[in-house]
PDB file of C-alpha atoms in Angstrom:
ATOM      1  CA  UNK A  59     123.041 143.948  45.451  1.00 33.00           C
ATOM      2  CA  UNK A  60     125.300 141.336  43.896  1.00 30.00           C
ATOM      3  CA  UNK A  61     122.367 139.976  41.898  1.00 31.00           C
ATOM      4  CA  UNK A  62     121.543 143.450  40.635  1.00 33.00           C
ATOM      5  CA  UNK A  63     125.140 144.096  39.563  1.00 32.00           C
ATOM      6  CA  UNK A  64     125.340 140.740  37.787  1.00 31.00           C
ATOM      7  CA  UNK A  65     121.989 141.268  36.086  1.00 35.00           C
ATOM      8  CA  UNK A  66     123.116 144.683  34.866  1.00 35.00           C
ATOM      9  CA  UNK A  67     126.356 143.208  33.539  1.00 31.00           C
ATOM     10  CA  UNK A  68     124.465 140.482  31.662  1.00 35.00           C
ATOM     11  CA  UNK A  69     121.989 142.941  30.226  1.00 40.00           C
ATOM     12  CA  UNK A  70     118.913 141.789  32.134  1.00 43.00           C
ATOM     13  CA  UNK A  71     116.290 144.522  32.193  1.00 48.00           C
ATOM     14  CA  UNK A  72     114.035 145.711  34.991  1.00 49.00           C
ATOM     15  CA  UNK A  73     111.092 143.336  34.603  1.00 63.00           C
ATOM     16  CA  UNK A  74     113.071 140.140  34.027  1.00 64.00           C
ATOM     17  CA  UNK A  75     115.497 141.128  36.792  1.00 78.00           C
ATOM     18  CA  UNK A  76     112.586 141.513  39.225  1.00 85.00           C
ATOM     19  CA  UNK A  77     111.028 138.262  38.044  1.00 88.00           C
ATOM     20  CA  UNK A  78     114.352 136.463  38.518  1.00 93.00           C
ATOM     21  CA  UNK A  79     114.687 137.734  42.064  1.00 93.00           C
ATOM     22  CA  UNK A  80     111.116 136.686  42.861  1.00 93.00           C
ATOM     23  CA  UNK A  81     111.782 133.256  41.361  1.00 95.00           C
ATOM     24  CA  UNK A  82     114.920 132.823  43.463  1.00 96.00           C
ATOM     25  CA  UNK A  83     113.032 133.844  46.592  1.00 95.00           C
ATOM     26  CA  UNK A  84     110.283 131.341  45.771  1.00 96.00           C
ATOM     27  CA  UNK A  85     112.822 128.533  45.319  1.00 97.00           C
ATOM     28  CA  UNK A  86     114.529 129.278  48.629  1.00 97.00           C
ATOM     29  CA  UNK A  87     111.220 129.519  50.477  1.00 96.00           C
ATOM     30  CA  UNK A  88     110.007 126.185  49.085  1.00 96.00           C
ATOM     31  CA  UNK A  89     113.300 124.480  49.935  1.00 96.00           C
ATOM     32  CA  UNK A  90     113.248 125.812  53.497  1.00 95.00           C
ATOM     33  CA  UNK A  91     109.693 124.590  54.009  1.00 94.00           C
ATOM     34  CA  UNK A  92     110.449 121.112  52.634  1.00 93.00           C
ATOM     35  CA  UNK A  93     113.693 120.693  54.577  1.00 88.00           C
ATOM     36  CA  UNK A  94     113.658 117.746  57.027  1.00 82.00           C
ATOM     37  CA  UNK A  95     110.131 116.635  56.083  1.00 84.00           C
ATOM     38  CA  UNK A  96     109.492 112.898  56.052  1.00 80.00           C
ATOM     39  CA  UNK A  97     109.408 111.084  52.717  1.00 78.00           C
ATOM     40  CA  UNK A  98     106.475 108.875  51.633  1.00 83.00           C
ATOM     41  CA  UNK A  99     106.896 105.175  52.373  1.00 82.00           C
ATOM     42  CA  UNK A 100     105.128 103.430  49.471  1.00 92.00           C
ATOM     43  CA  UNK A 101     106.059 103.079  45.802  1.00 95.00           C
ATOM     44  CA  UNK A 102     103.332 105.457  44.621  1.00 95.00           C
ATOM     45  CA  UNK A 103     104.499 108.154  47.012  1.00 94.00           C
ATOM     46  CA  UNK A 104     108.163 107.597  46.228  1.00 94.00           C
ATOM     47  CA  UNK A 105     107.649 107.953  42.474  1.00 96.00           C
ATOM     48  CA  UNK A 106     105.463 111.023  42.868  1.00 96.00           C
ATOM     49  CA  UNK A 107     107.751 112.678  45.402  1.00 95.00           C
ATOM     50  CA  UNK A 108     110.823 111.929  43.310  1.00 95.00           C
ATOM     51  CA  UNK A 109     109.181 113.477  40.270  1.00 96.00           C
ATOM     52  CA  UNK A 110     108.154 116.608  42.145  1.00 96.00           C
ATOM     53  CA  UNK A 111     111.600 116.922  43.733  1.00 96.00           C
ATOM     54  CA  UNK A 112     113.233 116.773  40.283  1.00 97.00           C
ATOM     55  CA  UNK A 113     110.920 119.571  39.115  1.00 98.00           C
ATOM     56  CA  UNK A 114     111.980 121.707  42.065  1.00 97.00           C
ATOM     57  CA  UNK A 115     115.661 121.030  41.357  1.00 98.00           C
ATOM     58  CA  UNK A 116     115.148 122.086  37.737  1.00 98.00           C
ATOM     59  CA  UNK A 117     113.451 125.234  39.031  1.00 98.00           C
ATOM     60  CA  UNK A 118     116.521 126.168  41.059  1.00 98.00           C
ATOM     61  CA  UNK A 119     118.715 125.353  38.065  1.00 98.00           C
ATOM     62  CA  UNK A 120     116.677 127.580  35.760  1.00 98.00           C
ATOM     63  CA  UNK A 121     117.230 130.466  38.157  1.00 97.00           C
ATOM     64  CA  UNK A 122     120.986 129.866  38.207  1.00 97.00           C
ATOM     65  CA  UNK A 123     121.164 129.557  34.427  1.00 96.00           C
ATOM     66  CA  UNK A 124     119.217 132.764  33.820  1.00 95.00           C
ATOM     67  CA  UNK A 125     121.295 134.589  36.394  1.00 93.00           C
ATOM     68  CA  UNK A 126     124.425 133.591  34.471  1.00 92.00           C
ATOM     69  CA  UNK A 127     122.868 134.267  31.042  1.00 89.00           C
ATOM     70  CA  UNK A 128     122.627 130.630  29.922  1.00 92.00           C
ATOM     71  CA  UNK A 129     119.120 131.270  28.672  1.00 92.00           C
ATOM     72  CA  UNK A 130     118.993 128.509  26.053  1.00 91.00           C
ATOM     73  CA  UNK A 131     119.975 125.906  28.628  1.00 93.00           C
ATOM     74  CA  UNK A 132     117.305 127.259  30.968  1.00 95.00           C
ATOM     75  CA  UNK A 133     114.682 126.896  28.233  1.00 94.00           C
ATOM     76  CA  UNK A 134     115.800 123.286  27.707  1.00 94.00           C
ATOM     77  CA  UNK A 135     114.761 122.461  31.286  1.00 97.00           C
ATOM     78  CA  UNK A 136     111.148 123.551  30.856  1.00 95.00           C
ATOM     79  CA  UNK A 137     109.952 120.383  29.171  1.00 95.00           C
ATOM     80  CA  UNK A 138     111.574 118.138  31.833  1.00 96.00           C
ATOM     81  CA  UNK A 139     109.768 120.267  34.439  1.00 97.00           C
ATOM     82  CA  UNK A 140     106.479 119.747  32.611  1.00 95.00           C
ATOM     83  CA  UNK A 141     107.175 116.024  32.229  1.00 96.00           C
ATOM     84  CA  UNK A 142     107.993 115.768  35.930  1.00 97.00           C
ATOM     85  CA  UNK A 143     104.654 117.301  36.875  1.00 95.00           C
ATOM     86  CA  UNK A 144     102.878 114.894  34.537  1.00 95.00           C
ATOM     87  CA  UNK A 145     104.624 111.862  36.051  1.00 97.00           C
ATOM     88  CA  UNK A 146     104.024 113.096  39.588  1.00 96.00           C
ATOM     89  CA  UNK A 147     100.311 113.654  39.032  1.00 94.00           C
ATOM     90  CA  UNK A 148     100.027 110.339  37.201  1.00 95.00           C
ATOM     91  CA  UNK A 149     101.646 108.474  40.089  1.00 96.00           C
ATOM     92  CA  UNK A 150      99.616 110.351  42.697  1.00 93.00           C
ATOM     93  CA  UNK A 151      96.158 109.993  41.199  1.00 92.00           C
ATOM     94  CA  UNK A 152      95.741 107.518  38.359  1.00 92.00           C
ATOM     95  CA  UNK A 153      98.575 104.976  38.053  1.00 96.00           C
ATOM     96  CA  UNK A 154      97.748 101.354  38.833  1.00 96.00           C
ATOM     97  CA  UNK A 155     100.165  99.299  40.970  1.00 96.00           C
ATOM     98  CA  UNK A 156     101.169  97.346  37.856  1.00 97.00           C
ATOM     99  CA  UNK A 157     102.176 100.457  35.937  1.00 97.00           C
ATOM    100  CA  UNK A 158     103.940 101.946  38.950  1.00 97.00           C
ATOM    101  CA  UNK A 159     106.090  98.818  39.063  1.00 97.00           C
ATOM    102  CA  UNK A 160     106.730  99.032  35.329  1.00 98.00           C
ATOM    103  CA  UNK A 161     107.754 102.677  35.682  1.00 97.00           C
ATOM    104  CA  UNK A 162     110.076 101.764  38.550  1.00 96.00           C
ATOM    105  CA  UNK A 163     111.605  99.024  36.378  1.00 97.00           C
ATOM    106  CA  UNK A 164     112.151 101.475  33.530  1.00 96.00           C
ATOM    107  CA  UNK A 165     109.801  99.719  31.125  1.00 97.00           C
ATOM    108  CA  UNK A 166     107.019 102.313  31.013  1.00 97.00           C
ATOM    109  CA  UNK A 167     106.835 106.091  30.653  1.00 95.00           C
ATOM    110  CA  UNK A 168     103.476 107.877  30.958  1.00 96.00           C
ATOM    111  CA  UNK A 169     102.391 109.890  27.916  1.00 95.00           C
ATOM    112  CA  UNK A 170     101.235 113.443  28.766  1.00 94.00           C
ATOM    113  CA  UNK A 171      98.099 113.390  26.612  1.00 93.00           C
ATOM    114  CA  UNK A 172      96.926 110.083  28.073  1.00 94.00           C
ATOM    115  CA  UNK A 173      97.687 111.210  31.623  1.00 94.00           C
ATOM    116  CA  UNK A 174      95.734 114.437  31.136  1.00 92.00           C
ATOM    117  CA  UNK A 175      92.727 112.458  29.882  1.00 90.00           C
ATOM    118  CA  UNK A 176      92.990 110.083  32.849  1.00 90.00           C
ATOM    119  CA  UNK A 177      93.217 112.967  35.302  1.00 90.00           C
ATOM    120  CA  UNK A 178      90.174 114.581  33.729  1.00 85.00           C
ATOM    121  CA  UNK A 179      88.164 111.361  34.026  1.00 81.00           C
ATOM    122  CA  UNK A 180      89.359 110.796  37.549  1.00 73.00           C
ATOM    123  CA  UNK A 181      88.392 114.358  38.457  1.00 65.00           C
ATOM    124  CA  UNK A 182      91.548 114.770  40.551  1.00 53.00           C
ATOM    125  CA  UNK A 183      94.188 117.439  40.142  1.00 53.00           C
ATOM    126  CA  UNK A 184      93.060 121.010  39.652  1.00 66.00           C
ATOM    127  CA  UNK A 185      95.829 121.581  37.135  1.00 71.00           C
ATOM    128  CA  UNK A 186      94.358 119.510  34.309  1.00 83.00           C
ATOM    129  CA  UNK A 187      93.118 122.463  32.254  1.00 83.00           C
ATOM    130  CA  UNK A 188      96.449 124.272  32.627  1.00 84.00           C
ATOM    131  CA  UNK A 189      98.476 121.210  31.684  1.00 87.00           C
ATOM    132  CA  UNK A 190      96.259 120.521  28.671  1.00 88.00           C
ATOM    133  CA  UNK A 191      96.573 124.121  27.514  1.00 88.00           C
ATOM    134  CA  UNK A 192     100.354 123.944  27.858  1.00 89.00           C
ATOM    135  CA  UNK A 193     100.467 120.732  25.862  1.00 90.00           C
ATOM    136  CA  UNK A 194      98.194 122.059  23.139  1.00 91.00           C
ATOM    137  CA  UNK A 195      99.938 125.419  22.806  1.00 89.00           C
ATOM    138  CA  UNK A 196     103.537 124.862  23.901  1.00 88.00           C
ATOM    139  CA  UNK A 197     104.549 121.207  23.503  1.00 89.00           C
ATOM    140  CA  UNK A 198     106.369 121.796  20.220  1.00 88.00           C
ATOM    141  CA  UNK A 199     108.064 124.895  21.631  1.00 87.00           C
ATOM    142  CA  UNK A 200     109.247 123.016  24.728  1.00 89.00           C
ATOM    143  CA  UNK A 201     110.502 120.155  22.577  1.00 90.00           C
ATOM    144  CA  UNK A 202     112.418 122.301  20.098  1.00 88.00           C
ATOM    145  CA  UNK A 203     114.505 123.803  22.903  1.00 84.00           C
ATOM    146  CA  UNK A 204     115.313 120.329  24.241  1.00 89.00           C
ATOM    147  CA  UNK A 205     116.220 118.844  20.865  1.00 85.00           C
ATOM    148  CA  UNK A 206     118.182 121.742  19.374  1.00 81.00           C
ATOM    149  CA  UNK A 207     115.390 122.846  17.059  1.00 82.00           C
ATOM    150  CA  UNK A 208     114.874 126.133  15.281  1.00 78.00           C
ATOM    151  CA  UNK A 209     113.958 128.191  18.356  1.00 80.00           C
ATOM    152  CA  UNK A 210     117.088 127.142  20.195  1.00 79.00           C
ATOM    153  CA  UNK A 211     119.197 128.022  17.156  1.00 80.00           C
ATOM    154  CA  UNK A 212     117.436 131.180  15.984  1.00 78.00           C
ATOM    155  CA  UNK A 213     117.693 132.832  19.418  1.00 75.00           C
ATOM    156  CA  UNK A 214     121.487 132.897  18.929  1.00 75.00           C
ATOM    157  CA  UNK A 215     121.418 135.200  15.942  1.00 72.00           C
ATOM    158  CA  UNK A 216     121.862 138.943  16.358  1.00 68.00           C
ATOM    159  CA  UNK A 217     122.962 141.721  14.020  1.00 71.00           C
ATOM    160  CA  UNK A 218     126.591 141.720  15.119  1.00 72.00           C
ATOM    161  CA  UNK A 219     127.246 138.519  17.082  1.00 68.00           C
ATOM    162  CA  UNK A 220     126.396 134.873  17.570  1.00 73.00           C
ATOM    163  CA  UNK A 221     125.189 134.223  21.101  1.00 73.00           C
ATOM    164  CA  UNK A 222     122.140 134.331  23.373  1.00 76.00           C
ATOM    165  CA  UNK A 223     119.707 136.911  22.048  1.00 76.00           C
ATOM    166  CA  UNK A 224     116.455 136.753  23.995  1.00 83.00           C
ATOM    167  CA  UNK A 225     113.914 139.465  24.573  1.00 84.00           C
ATOM    168  CA  UNK A 226     112.863 140.643  28.020  1.00 87.00           C
ATOM    169  CA  UNK A 227     109.430 139.147  27.418  1.00 88.00           C
ATOM    170  CA  UNK A 228     110.904 135.735  26.561  1.00 88.00           C
ATOM    171  CA  UNK A 229     113.021 135.683  29.715  1.00 91.00           C
ATOM    172  CA  UNK A 230     110.064 136.693  31.883  1.00 91.00           C
ATOM    173  CA  UNK A 231     107.893 134.019  30.253  1.00 91.00           C
ATOM    174  CA  UNK A 232     110.621 131.434  30.860  1.00 93.00           C
ATOM    175  CA  UNK A 233     110.783 132.274  34.555  1.00 95.00           C
ATOM    176  CA  UNK A 234     107.008 132.398  34.950  1.00 92.00           C
ATOM    177  CA  UNK A 235     106.605 128.990  33.306  1.00 93.00           C
ATOM    178  CA  UNK A 236     109.307 127.566  35.551  1.00 96.00           C
ATOM    179  CA  UNK A 237     107.603 129.066  38.606  1.00 95.00           C
ATOM    180  CA  UNK A 238     104.252 127.582  37.565  1.00 92.00           C
ATOM    181  CA  UNK A 239     105.697 124.071  37.265  1.00 95.00           C
ATOM    182  CA  UNK A 240     107.495 124.480  40.594  1.00 96.00           C
ATOM    183  CA  UNK A 241     104.225 125.580  42.184  1.00 94.00           C
ATOM    184  CA  UNK A 242     102.431 122.443  40.995  1.00 93.00           C
ATOM    185  CA  UNK A 243     105.207 120.239  42.382  1.00 95.00           C
ATOM    186  CA  UNK A 244     105.392 122.157  45.652  1.00 95.00           C
ATOM    187  CA  UNK A 245     101.628 122.118  46.132  1.00 93.00           C
ATOM    188  CA  UNK A 246     101.337 118.388  45.525  1.00 92.00           C
ATOM    189  CA  UNK A 247     104.339 117.247  47.553  1.00 92.00           C
ATOM    190  CA  UNK A 248     102.944 117.928  51.055  1.00 92.00           C
ATOM    191  CA  UNK A 249      99.813 115.858  50.364  1.00 89.00           C
ATOM    192  CA  UNK A 250     102.029 112.774  49.978  1.00 91.00           C
ATOM    193  CA  UNK A 251     103.268 113.094  53.544  1.00 87.00           C
ATOM    194  CA  UNK A 252      99.915 113.358  55.293  1.00 84.00           C
ATOM    195  CA  UNK A 253     101.264 116.377  57.156  1.00 87.00           C
ATOM    196  CA  UNK A 254      98.377 118.849  57.338  1.00 91.00           C
ATOM    197  CA  UNK A 255     100.376 121.798  58.785  1.00 92.00           C
ATOM    198  CA  UNK A 256     102.918 121.260  55.975  1.00 93.00           C
ATOM    199  CA  UNK A 257     100.087 121.456  53.398  1.00 92.00           C
ATOM    200  CA  UNK A 258      98.668 124.633  54.923  1.00 94.00           C
ATOM    201  CA  UNK A 259     102.080 126.319  55.097  1.00 94.00           C
ATOM    202  CA  UNK A 260     102.885 125.477  51.473  1.00 94.00           C
ATOM    203  CA  UNK A 261      99.519 126.738  50.253  1.00 93.00           C
ATOM    204  CA  UNK A 262     100.056 130.014  52.101  1.00 95.00           C
ATOM    205  CA  UNK A 263     103.572 130.394  50.709  1.00 95.00           C
ATOM    206  CA  UNK A 264     102.454 129.891  47.120  1.00 94.00           C
ATOM    207  CA  UNK A 265      99.367 132.065  47.490  1.00 93.00           C
ATOM    208  CA  UNK A 266     101.465 134.922  48.856  1.00 93.00           C
ATOM    209  CA  UNK A 267     104.029 134.581  46.077  1.00 92.00           C
ATOM    210  CA  UNK A 268     101.535 134.693  43.223  1.00 89.00           C
ATOM    211  CA  UNK A 269      99.475 137.434  44.853  1.00 90.00           C
ATOM    212  CA  UNK A 270     102.620 139.560  45.099  1.00 89.00           C
ATOM    213  CA  UNK A 271     103.496 138.828  41.481  1.00 84.00           C
ATOM    214  CA  UNK A 272      99.994 139.749  40.323  1.00 84.00           C
ATOM    215  CA  UNK A 273     100.200 142.993  42.251  1.00 82.00           C
ATOM    216  CA  UNK A 274     103.533 143.870  40.659  1.00 78.00           C
ATOM    217  CA  UNK A 275     102.176 143.077  37.200  1.00 74.00           C
ATOM    218  CA  UNK A 276      99.266 145.440  37.813  1.00 74.00           C
ATOM    219  CA  UNK A 277     101.598 148.240  38.854  1.00 73.00           C
ATOM    220  CA  UNK A 278     103.847 147.921  35.795  1.00 65.00           C
TER     221      UNK A 278
END
């Protein structure tokens, strides 16, 4: 009820309000499932797990920012979420020990396009097509919000005020993108632990979430 009252005060409409609540529920469910799980023990696992964990923290932050109407700041976290998934998948599937050590030392950062090509050649990671499509279609959009570009600025212009001025569709898209990146991180994280029941539980959680969202979309 408090979320509904706040959303009404901030001007969030029905669809983005429902999407926000679903996103918050997803974040809580993922966090509860991960709680007290063992961390990986090797450098590869530590880098991957750290990357995925950062993505999940950004996901929770996006929810808080949207709930409090800091939409521009929420948009600015989408590229770090994408980057975190790229680094996590790179570390999990294709990074050599040498480059893992260079990353750990802060002397190397994987480039998304190169990582996507490596993942495609390696034939690991079912997200390659999605990540490539995001990079091809949305990289400039993600970057302009991070770097204070025209989209970040233009969304603060309205007829009678200067301030956040985002459409319902934009807010829903923001939350859905954030949820998609969180899902990649959450799906990959259990595999690093070798905990099969953890993997099965996470897959079921994510499947149920997106099935429910698809059903709601159909009914709208």
